[in-house]
Short mmCIF file of C-alpha atoms in Angstrom, two decimals:
data_model
loop_
_atom_site.label_atom_id
_atom_site.label_comp_id
_atom_site.label_asym_id
_atom_site.label_seq_id
_atom_site.Cartn_x
_atom_site.Cartn_y
_atom_site.Cartn_z
CA MET A 9 -0.04 0.22 -0.37
CA SER A 10 1.23 3.22 -1.16
CA LYS A 11 1.94 6.09 1.07
CA LEU A 12 0.66 9.99 0.32
CA ILE A 13 2.49 11.70 3.24
CA PHE A 14 1.33 15.89 3.38
CA PHE A 15 3.51 17.90 5.18
CA LEU A 16 1.36 20.87 6.33
CA GLY A 17 2.00 24.15 8.33
CA GLY A 18 2.68 27.97 8.46
CA ALA A 19 5.40 29.42 6.28
CA GLY A 20 9.05 29.19 8.25
CA SER A 21 7.95 26.17 10.00
CA GLY A 22 10.15 23.69 8.10
CA LYS A 23 7.73 21.60 6.71
CA THR A 24 9.74 21.49 3.40
CA THR A 25 13.19 21.06 4.99
CA LEU A 26 11.78 17.87 7.15
CA ALA A 27 9.69 16.46 4.17
CA LYS A 28 13.07 16.96 1.86
CA ALA A 29 14.68 14.82 4.77
CA LEU A 30 12.27 12.39 5.14
CA SER A 31 12.01 11.79 0.97
CA ARG A 32 15.78 11.74 0.74
CA LYS A 33 16.14 9.19 3.15
CA HIS A 34 12.91 6.99 2.14
CA LYS A 35 13.40 7.66 -1.60
CA THR A 36 9.72 8.91 -1.99
CA ALA A 37 8.67 11.35 -4.74
CA PHE A 38 8.22 14.71 -3.70
CA PHE A 39 6.17 17.54 -4.23
CA ASP A 40 6.31 20.96 -3.01
CA MET A 41 3.36 23.14 -4.10
CA ASP A 42 5.93 26.28 -4.31
CA ILE A 43 7.92 24.76 -6.80
CA LEU A 44 5.59 23.38 -8.89
CA LEU A 45 3.40 26.53 -9.22
CA ARG A 46 6.18 28.79 -9.48
CA PRO A 47 6.55 29.05 -13.42
CA ALA A 48 2.66 29.36 -13.73
CA ALA A 49 2.60 32.02 -10.90
CA GLU A 50 4.99 34.23 -11.98
CA ALA A 51 3.83 34.41 -15.42
CA ILE A 52 -0.06 34.92 -14.61
CA MET A 53 1.09 37.80 -11.62
CA THR A 54 3.38 39.30 -14.16
CA LEU A 55 0.60 39.33 -16.88
CA GLN A 56 -1.65 40.79 -14.58
CA GLY A 57 0.93 43.73 -13.60
CA LEU A 58 1.48 42.21 -10.16
CA ASP A 59 4.83 41.43 -8.15
CA PRO A 60 5.53 37.61 -9.58
CA SER A 61 7.04 37.10 -6.00
CA ASP A 62 4.01 37.66 -4.22
CA ARG A 63 2.66 34.09 -2.53
CA ASP A 64 0.41 35.54 -0.13
CA SER A 65 -1.53 38.71 -1.31
CA PRO A 66 -5.44 38.37 -1.88
CA GLU A 67 -4.53 38.88 -5.56
CA TYR A 68 -2.43 35.91 -5.69
CA LYS A 69 -4.98 33.88 -3.70
CA ARG A 70 -7.64 34.67 -6.30
CA LEU A 71 -5.22 34.14 -9.47
CA CYS A 72 -2.86 31.17 -8.48
CA ARG A 73 -3.90 29.62 -5.00
CA ASP A 74 -6.51 26.81 -6.43
CA LEU A 75 -4.19 26.09 -9.88
CA GLY A 76 -1.32 25.46 -7.46
CA TYR A 77 -3.22 22.92 -5.43
CA ARG A 78 -4.48 21.33 -8.42
CA ILE A 79 -1.19 20.92 -10.09
CA THR A 80 0.48 19.46 -7.06
CA MET A 81 -2.03 16.88 -6.29
CA ASP A 82 -2.56 15.79 -10.39
CA ALA A 83 1.52 15.19 -9.83
CA ALA A 84 1.32 13.50 -6.45
CA LEU A 85 -1.82 11.23 -7.03
CA ASP A 86 -0.22 10.07 -10.35
CA ASN A 87 2.72 8.50 -8.27
CA VAL A 88 0.53 7.19 -5.58
CA GLN A 89 -1.58 5.53 -8.65
CA LEU A 90 1.83 3.95 -9.59
CA GLY A 91 2.46 2.81 -5.97
CA ILE A 92 5.11 5.11 -5.38
CA ASP A 93 5.04 6.80 -1.72
CA THR A 94 4.75 10.01 -2.25
CA VAL A 95 5.63 13.38 -0.07
CA VAL A 96 3.34 16.56 -0.61
CA VAL A 97 4.21 19.95 1.40
CA GLY A 98 2.14 22.90 1.10
CA PRO A 99 -0.11 24.89 3.64
CA PHE A 100 -3.58 23.16 2.49
CA THR A 101 -5.58 25.29 5.00
CA LYS A 102 -8.81 25.28 2.92
CA GLU A 103 -8.26 21.43 2.40
CA ILE A 104 -7.55 20.42 5.80
CA GLY A 105 -10.87 21.99 7.25
CA THR A 106 -13.02 19.96 4.20
CA PRO A 107 -13.66 16.54 5.93
CA ASP A 108 -14.38 14.74 2.62
CA TRP A 109 -11.63 16.43 0.83
CA ILE A 110 -8.66 13.66 0.75
CA GLU A 111 -11.43 11.22 -0.17
CA GLN A 112 -12.47 13.22 -3.42
CA GLU A 113 -9.16 13.52 -4.58
CA LEU A 114 -7.93 9.64 -4.13
CA ALA A 115 -11.30 9.10 -5.99
CA ARG A 116 -10.15 10.80 -8.86
CA ILE A 117 -7.45 8.13 -9.42
CA GLY A 118 -9.92 5.27 -8.40
CA ARG A 119 -8.41 5.14 -4.89
CA SER A 120 -9.74 5.25 -1.12
CA LEU A 121 -8.33 5.50 2.48
CA ASP A 122 -8.77 1.90 2.60
CA ASP A 123 -6.10 1.33 0.03
CA THR A 124 -3.97 4.16 0.56
CA ASP A 125 -1.78 4.77 3.48
CA VAL A 126 -2.45 8.92 4.17
CA ARG A 127 -0.76 10.39 6.83
CA VAL A 128 0.06 14.17 7.97
CA ALA A 129 2.76 16.20 9.65
CA TYR A 130 1.36 19.10 10.63
CA ILE A 131 4.36 21.02 11.27
CA TYR A 132 4.36 24.38 13.79
CA LEU A 133 6.46 26.34 15.88
CA ALA A 134 5.68 27.21 19.46
CA ASN A 135 5.45 31.36 19.00
CA GLU A 136 4.96 33.89 16.38
CA ALA A 137 8.55 35.32 17.37
CA LEU A 138 10.28 32.21 15.62
CA TYR A 139 8.37 31.99 12.95
CA HIS A 140 9.25 35.84 12.20
CA GLU A 141 12.78 34.76 12.99
CA ARG A 142 13.03 31.77 10.66
CA ILE A 143 11.20 33.89 7.84
CA ILE A 144 13.52 36.79 8.05
CA ALA A 145 16.65 34.06 7.96
CA ARG A 146 15.77 32.50 4.78
CA GLN A 147 16.16 35.60 3.22
CA SER A 148 13.46 34.80 0.28
CA PRO A 149 11.86 37.40 -1.93
CA LEU A 150 8.55 35.07 -1.67
CA ASP A 151 8.36 36.51 1.77
CA GLU A 152 8.29 40.15 0.93
CA TRP A 153 4.60 40.25 1.41
CA LYS A 154 4.36 38.30 4.64
CA LEU A 155 6.89 40.40 6.19
CA GLU A 156 5.22 43.74 4.99
CA ASN A 157 1.87 42.75 6.18
CA TRP A 158 3.42 40.64 9.26
CA ASP A 159 -0.38 41.63 11.38
CA ALA A 160 -2.63 40.25 8.54
CA PHE A 161 -0.22 37.16 7.50
CA THR A 162 0.28 36.10 11.02
CA ALA A 163 -3.63 34.69 11.24
CA SER A 164 -2.14 31.89 8.65
CA LEU A 165 0.10 30.87 11.40
CA ALA A 166 -2.25 29.62 13.83
CA ARG A 167 -2.28 25.65 14.20
CA LYS A 168 -5.02 24.12 12.47
CA GLN A 169 -6.78 21.09 12.84
CA VAL A 170 -7.00 18.09 10.39
CA ALA A 171 -10.49 17.38 9.43
CA TRP A 172 -9.90 14.72 7.23
CA PRO A 173 -11.34 10.88 8.69
CA LEU A 174 -8.04 9.86 9.33
CA PRO A 175 -6.91 7.34 12.70
CA SER A 176 -5.64 9.43 15.03
CA SER A 177 -2.34 7.67 14.63
CA ALA A 178 -2.17 9.24 10.82
CA VAL A 179 -1.64 12.89 12.04
CA ALA A 180 1.32 14.18 13.89
CA TYR A 181 1.36 17.42 15.12
CA ILE A 182 5.27 18.16 15.62
CA ASP A 183 6.62 21.19 17.42
CA ASN A 184 9.84 22.18 15.02
CA SER A 185 10.84 25.14 17.43
CA ASP A 186 14.35 23.02 18.26
CA GLU A 187 17.19 25.04 16.83
CA SER A 188 18.19 21.41 15.28
CA PRO A 189 15.80 20.20 12.62
CA ASP A 190 16.91 16.34 14.17
CA ILE A 191 14.76 16.04 16.76
CA ALA A 192 11.84 17.04 14.71
CA PHE A 193 12.82 14.56 11.88
CA ALA A 194 13.32 12.13 14.72
CA GLU A 195 9.35 12.08 15.25
CA VAL A 196 8.39 12.85 11.71
CA GLU A 197 9.85 9.27 11.05
CA GLN A 198 8.61 7.40 13.27
CA ARG A 199 5.16 8.75 12.91
CA MET A 200 5.19 8.61 9.14
CA TYR A 201 6.80 5.36 8.73
CA GLU A 202 5.77 3.48 12.11
#
């Protein structure tokens, strides 16, 4: 039974770093929504006369958000259908609050929760200051809107509950506040591959 592992959480939590480490060690397919959508998002935003590096404004969400999730899930599901363990990275904020979303996605490839091992690693940090510190440290132009609109952006950092009908053992909320990601990685690996 192939695994479909989601790494969710706010910007700066370290979800991509942990997901890449797990993919590297277990040789899974790896799909990061930011990477997959980037060329299309840059083109769409540029054509609209907007900042091509913006990934957070209401305009970006209206024009690009749903496309990014569709591209990411189509690529991920194609690999799941091939029987390949697959890691997906992205916030999925709207999707995790919709109970039947994961079942609808699996149905697109004739699968269900009975024949696909869906797991979730929700990565978070202990406080807002840590998110701010890590977002500044990574020095990405994709973070400019976040930093310039910090008060509005921080609402997206609140930890969310996964509403999908998964057993509690399949969903791990992992605090990645320690300076070394090794502690969080050990927990991620245990929970995703127990």
